[in-house]
Short mmCIF file of N, CA and C in Angstrom, two decimals:
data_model
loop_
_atom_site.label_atom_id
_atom_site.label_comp_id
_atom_site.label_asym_id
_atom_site.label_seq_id
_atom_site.Cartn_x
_atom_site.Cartn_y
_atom_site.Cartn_z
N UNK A 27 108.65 11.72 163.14
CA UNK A 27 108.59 13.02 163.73
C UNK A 27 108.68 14.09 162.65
N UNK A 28 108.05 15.43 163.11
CA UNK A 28 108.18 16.34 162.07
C UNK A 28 109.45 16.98 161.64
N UNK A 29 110.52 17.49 162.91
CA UNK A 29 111.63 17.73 162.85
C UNK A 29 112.72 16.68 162.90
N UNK A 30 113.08 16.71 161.68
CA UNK A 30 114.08 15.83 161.86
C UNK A 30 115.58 16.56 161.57
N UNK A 31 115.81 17.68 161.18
CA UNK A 31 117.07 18.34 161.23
C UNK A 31 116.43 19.63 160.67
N UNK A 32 117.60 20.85 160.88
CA UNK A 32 117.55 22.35 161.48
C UNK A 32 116.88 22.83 160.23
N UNK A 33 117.02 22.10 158.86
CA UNK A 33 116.03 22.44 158.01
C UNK A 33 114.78 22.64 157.82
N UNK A 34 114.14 21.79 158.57
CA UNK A 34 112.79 21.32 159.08
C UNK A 34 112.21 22.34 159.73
N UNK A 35 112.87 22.71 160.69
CA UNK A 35 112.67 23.85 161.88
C UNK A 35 112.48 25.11 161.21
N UNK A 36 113.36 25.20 160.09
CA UNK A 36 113.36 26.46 159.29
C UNK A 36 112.12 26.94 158.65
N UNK A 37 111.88 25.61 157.95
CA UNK A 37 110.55 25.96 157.43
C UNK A 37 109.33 25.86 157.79
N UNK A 38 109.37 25.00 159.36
CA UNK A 38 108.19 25.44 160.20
C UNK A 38 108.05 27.02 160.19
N UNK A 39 109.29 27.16 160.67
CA UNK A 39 109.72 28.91 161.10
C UNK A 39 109.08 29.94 160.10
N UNK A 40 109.49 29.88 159.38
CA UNK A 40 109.33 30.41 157.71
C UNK A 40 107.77 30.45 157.40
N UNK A 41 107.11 29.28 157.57
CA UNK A 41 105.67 28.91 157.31
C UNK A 41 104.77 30.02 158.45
N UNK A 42 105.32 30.18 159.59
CA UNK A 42 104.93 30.74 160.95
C UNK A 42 104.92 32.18 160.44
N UNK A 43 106.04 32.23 160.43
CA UNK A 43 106.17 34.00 159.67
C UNK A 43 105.19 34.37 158.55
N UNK A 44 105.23 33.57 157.39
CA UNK A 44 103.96 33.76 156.35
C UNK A 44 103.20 33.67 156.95
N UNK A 45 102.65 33.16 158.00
CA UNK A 45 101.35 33.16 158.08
C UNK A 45 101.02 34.20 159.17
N UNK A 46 101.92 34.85 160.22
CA UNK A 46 101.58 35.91 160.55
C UNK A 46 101.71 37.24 159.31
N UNK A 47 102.43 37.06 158.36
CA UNK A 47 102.70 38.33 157.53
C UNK A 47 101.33 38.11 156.77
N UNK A 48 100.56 37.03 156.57
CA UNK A 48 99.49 37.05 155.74
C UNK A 48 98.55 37.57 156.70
N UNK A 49 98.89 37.66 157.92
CA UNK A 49 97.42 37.89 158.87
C UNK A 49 97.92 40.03 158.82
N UNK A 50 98.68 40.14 158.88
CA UNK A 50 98.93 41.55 159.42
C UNK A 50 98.44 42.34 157.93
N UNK A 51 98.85 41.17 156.57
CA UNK A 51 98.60 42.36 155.39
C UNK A 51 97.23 42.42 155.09
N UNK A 52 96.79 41.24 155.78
CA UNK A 52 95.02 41.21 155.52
C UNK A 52 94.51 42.38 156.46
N UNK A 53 95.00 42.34 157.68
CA UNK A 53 94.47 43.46 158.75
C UNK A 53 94.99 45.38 157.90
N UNK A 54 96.03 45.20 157.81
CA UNK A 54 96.72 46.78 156.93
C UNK A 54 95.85 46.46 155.65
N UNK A 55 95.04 46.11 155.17
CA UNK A 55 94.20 45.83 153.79
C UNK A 55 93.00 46.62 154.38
N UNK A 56 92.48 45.52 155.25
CA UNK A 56 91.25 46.24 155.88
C UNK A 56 91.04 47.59 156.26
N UNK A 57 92.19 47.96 157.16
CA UNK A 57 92.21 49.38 157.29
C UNK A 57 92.52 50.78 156.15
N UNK A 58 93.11 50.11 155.18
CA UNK A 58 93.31 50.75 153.88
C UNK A 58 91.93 50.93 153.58
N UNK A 59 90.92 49.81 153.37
CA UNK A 59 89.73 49.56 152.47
C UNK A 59 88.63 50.82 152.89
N UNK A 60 88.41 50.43 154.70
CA UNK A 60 87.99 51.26 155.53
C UNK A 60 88.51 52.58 155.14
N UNK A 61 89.77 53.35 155.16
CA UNK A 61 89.93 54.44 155.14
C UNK A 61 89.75 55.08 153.95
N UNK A 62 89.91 54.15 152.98
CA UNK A 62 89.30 54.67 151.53
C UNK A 62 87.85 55.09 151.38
N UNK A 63 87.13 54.23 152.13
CA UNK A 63 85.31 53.92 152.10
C UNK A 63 85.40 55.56 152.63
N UNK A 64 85.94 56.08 153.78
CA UNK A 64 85.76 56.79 154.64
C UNK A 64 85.69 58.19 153.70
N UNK A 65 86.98 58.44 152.96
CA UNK A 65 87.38 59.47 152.39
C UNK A 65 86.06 59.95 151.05
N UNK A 66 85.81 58.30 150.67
CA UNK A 66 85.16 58.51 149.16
C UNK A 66 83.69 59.30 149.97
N UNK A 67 83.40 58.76 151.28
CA UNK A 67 82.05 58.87 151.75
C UNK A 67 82.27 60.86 151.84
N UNK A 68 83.63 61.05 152.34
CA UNK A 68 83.68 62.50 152.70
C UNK A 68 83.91 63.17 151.36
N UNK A 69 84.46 62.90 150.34
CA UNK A 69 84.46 63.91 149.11
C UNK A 69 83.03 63.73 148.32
N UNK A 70 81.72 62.60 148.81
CA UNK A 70 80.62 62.78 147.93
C UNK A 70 80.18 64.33 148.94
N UNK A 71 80.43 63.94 149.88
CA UNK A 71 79.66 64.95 151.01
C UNK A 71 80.03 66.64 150.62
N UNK A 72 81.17 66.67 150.21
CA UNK A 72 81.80 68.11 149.92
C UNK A 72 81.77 68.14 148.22
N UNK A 73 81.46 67.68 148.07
CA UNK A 73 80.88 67.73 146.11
C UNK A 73 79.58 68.07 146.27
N UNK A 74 78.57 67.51 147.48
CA UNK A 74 77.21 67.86 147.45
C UNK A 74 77.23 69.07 147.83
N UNK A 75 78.15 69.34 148.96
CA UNK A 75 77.76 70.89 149.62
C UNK A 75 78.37 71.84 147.99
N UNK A 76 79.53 71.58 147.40
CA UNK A 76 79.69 72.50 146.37
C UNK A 76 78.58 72.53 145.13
N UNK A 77 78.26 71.30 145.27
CA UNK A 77 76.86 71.63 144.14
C UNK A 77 75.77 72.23 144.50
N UNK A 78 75.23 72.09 145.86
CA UNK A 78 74.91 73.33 146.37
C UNK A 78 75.20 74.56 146.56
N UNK A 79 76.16 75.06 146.76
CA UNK A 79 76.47 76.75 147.09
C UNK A 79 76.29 77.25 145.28
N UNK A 80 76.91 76.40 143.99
CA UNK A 80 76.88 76.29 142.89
C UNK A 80 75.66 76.82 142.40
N UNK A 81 74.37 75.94 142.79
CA UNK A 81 73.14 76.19 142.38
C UNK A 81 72.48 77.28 143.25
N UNK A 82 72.78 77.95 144.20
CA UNK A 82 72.64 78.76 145.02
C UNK A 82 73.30 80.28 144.46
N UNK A 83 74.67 79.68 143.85
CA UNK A 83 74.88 80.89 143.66
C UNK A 83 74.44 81.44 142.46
N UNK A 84 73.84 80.68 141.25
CA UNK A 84 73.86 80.20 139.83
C UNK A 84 72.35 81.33 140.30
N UNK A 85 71.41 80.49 141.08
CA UNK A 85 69.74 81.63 141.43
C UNK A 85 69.79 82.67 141.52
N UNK A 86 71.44 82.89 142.59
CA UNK A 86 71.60 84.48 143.03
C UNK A 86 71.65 85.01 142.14
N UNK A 87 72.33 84.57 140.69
CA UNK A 87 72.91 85.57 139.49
C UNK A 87 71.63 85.59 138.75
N UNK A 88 71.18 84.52 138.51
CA UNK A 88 69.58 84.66 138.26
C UNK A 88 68.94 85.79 138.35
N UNK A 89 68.78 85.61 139.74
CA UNK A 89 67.78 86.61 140.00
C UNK A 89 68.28 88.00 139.98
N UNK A 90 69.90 88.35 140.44
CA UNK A 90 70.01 89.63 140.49
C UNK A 90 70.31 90.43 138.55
N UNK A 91 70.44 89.26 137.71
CA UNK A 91 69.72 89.70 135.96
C UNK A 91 68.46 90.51 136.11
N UNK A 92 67.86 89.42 136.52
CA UNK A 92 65.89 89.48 136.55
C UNK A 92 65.70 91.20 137.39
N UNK A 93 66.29 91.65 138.36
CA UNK A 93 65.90 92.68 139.00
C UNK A 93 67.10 93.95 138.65
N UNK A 94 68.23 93.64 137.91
CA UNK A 94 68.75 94.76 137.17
C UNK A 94 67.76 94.76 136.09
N UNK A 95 67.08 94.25 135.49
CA UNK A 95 66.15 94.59 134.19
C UNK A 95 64.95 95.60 134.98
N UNK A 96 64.49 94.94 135.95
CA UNK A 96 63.48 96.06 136.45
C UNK A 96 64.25 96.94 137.36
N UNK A 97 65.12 96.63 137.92
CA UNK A 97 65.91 98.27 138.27
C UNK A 97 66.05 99.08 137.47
N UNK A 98 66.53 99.19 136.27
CA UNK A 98 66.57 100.18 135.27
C UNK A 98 65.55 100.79 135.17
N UNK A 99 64.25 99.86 134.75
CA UNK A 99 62.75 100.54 134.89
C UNK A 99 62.79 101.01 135.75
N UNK A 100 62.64 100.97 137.57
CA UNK A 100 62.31 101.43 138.69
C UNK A 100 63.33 102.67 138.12
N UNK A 101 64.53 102.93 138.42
CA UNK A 101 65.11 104.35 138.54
C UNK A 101 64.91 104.93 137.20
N UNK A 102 64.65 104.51 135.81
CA UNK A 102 64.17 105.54 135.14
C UNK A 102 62.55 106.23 135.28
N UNK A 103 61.91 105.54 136.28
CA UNK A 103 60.24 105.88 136.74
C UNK A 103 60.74 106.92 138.11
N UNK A 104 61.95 106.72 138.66
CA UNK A 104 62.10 107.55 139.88
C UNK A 104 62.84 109.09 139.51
N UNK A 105 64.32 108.82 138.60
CA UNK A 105 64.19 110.23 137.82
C UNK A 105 63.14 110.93 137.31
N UNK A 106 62.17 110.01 137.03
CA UNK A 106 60.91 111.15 135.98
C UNK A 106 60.54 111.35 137.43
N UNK A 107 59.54 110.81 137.73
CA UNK A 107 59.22 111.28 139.00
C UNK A 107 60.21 112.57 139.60
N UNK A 108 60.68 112.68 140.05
CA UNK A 108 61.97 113.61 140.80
C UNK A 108 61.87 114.82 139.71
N UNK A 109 61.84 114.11 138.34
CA UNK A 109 62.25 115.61 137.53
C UNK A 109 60.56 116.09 137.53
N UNK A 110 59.52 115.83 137.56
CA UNK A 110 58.32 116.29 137.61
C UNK A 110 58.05 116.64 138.83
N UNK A 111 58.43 116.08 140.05
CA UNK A 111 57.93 116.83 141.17
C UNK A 111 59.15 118.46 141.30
N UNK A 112 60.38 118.20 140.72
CA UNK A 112 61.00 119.46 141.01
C UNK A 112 60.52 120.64 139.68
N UNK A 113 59.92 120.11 138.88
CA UNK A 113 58.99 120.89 137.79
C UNK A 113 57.77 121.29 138.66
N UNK A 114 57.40 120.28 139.22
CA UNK A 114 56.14 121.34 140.04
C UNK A 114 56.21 122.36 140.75
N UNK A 115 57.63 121.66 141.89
CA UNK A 115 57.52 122.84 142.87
C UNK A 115 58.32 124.59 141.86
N UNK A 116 58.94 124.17 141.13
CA UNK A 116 59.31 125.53 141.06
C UNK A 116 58.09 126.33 139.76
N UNK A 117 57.27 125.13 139.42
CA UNK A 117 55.69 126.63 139.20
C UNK A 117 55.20 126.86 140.24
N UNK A 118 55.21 126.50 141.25
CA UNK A 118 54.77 126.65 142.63
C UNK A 118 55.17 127.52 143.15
N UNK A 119 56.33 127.61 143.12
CA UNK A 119 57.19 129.19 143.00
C UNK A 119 57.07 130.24 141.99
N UNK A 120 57.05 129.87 141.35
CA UNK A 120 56.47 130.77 139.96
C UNK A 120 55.20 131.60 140.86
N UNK A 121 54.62 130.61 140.90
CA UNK A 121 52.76 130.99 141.31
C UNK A 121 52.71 132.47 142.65
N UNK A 122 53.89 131.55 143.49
CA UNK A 122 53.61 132.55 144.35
C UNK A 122 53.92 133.92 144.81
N UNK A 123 55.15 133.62 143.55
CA UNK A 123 55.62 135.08 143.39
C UNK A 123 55.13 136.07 142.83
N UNK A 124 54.50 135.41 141.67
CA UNK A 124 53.53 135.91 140.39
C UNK A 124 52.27 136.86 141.53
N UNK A 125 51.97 136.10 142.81
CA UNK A 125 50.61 136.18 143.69
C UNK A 125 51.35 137.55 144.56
N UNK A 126 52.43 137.03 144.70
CA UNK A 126 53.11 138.17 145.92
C UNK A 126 53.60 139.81 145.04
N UNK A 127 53.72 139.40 143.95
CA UNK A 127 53.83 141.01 142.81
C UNK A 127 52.34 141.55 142.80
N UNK A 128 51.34 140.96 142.57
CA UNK A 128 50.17 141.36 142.17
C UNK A 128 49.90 141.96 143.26
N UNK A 129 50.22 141.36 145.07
CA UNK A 129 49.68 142.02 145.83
C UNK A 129 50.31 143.69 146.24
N UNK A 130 51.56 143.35 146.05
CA UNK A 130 52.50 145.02 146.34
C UNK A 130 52.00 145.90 145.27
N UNK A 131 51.64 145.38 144.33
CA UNK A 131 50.95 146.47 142.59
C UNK A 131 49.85 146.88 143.23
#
């Protein structure tokens, strides 16, 4: 027989227990493994979205270089402009005053 005194029993006992403690650390393994897979899957996902907004924002600065260089051009073409049309109108005034003396003479 297998049991033959309380020793015997023990280490059935004992053997029983390892072998549920080997089944529960394999199952708490799995779920570790899983929740790791899970996390690594969610920080590639939020590294992609930041390397996106990154390169998004990297174009924005890009481009808003590229159009302060021609902004400068545009508003120094819009002062001249502005200072030549307010040069016109006041010979324009000139003119018509010059027109409105000649007529009272």
């Amino acid at each position: 027989m297998f049991i033959e005194t309380s020793k015997d029993l023990l280490f059935i006992v004992l053997a029983f227990c390892v072998l549920w403690l080997t089944v529960f650390l394999l199952w708490l393994l799995y779920y570790v493994i899983s929740i790791v897979r899970d996390a690594e899957a969610l920080v590639r996902q939020a590294r992609n979205a930041v390397q996106k907004i990154d390169e998004l924002a990297h174009a924005a600065h890009e481009k808003m270089e590229r159009s302060a260089a021609s902004f400068t051009l545009i508003a120094q073409a819009v002062k001249e402009l502005i200072a030549w049309g307010i040069q016109e109108r006041t010979k324009v005034k000139e003119r018509k005053r010059k027109s409105t003396t000649r007529k009272k003479s």
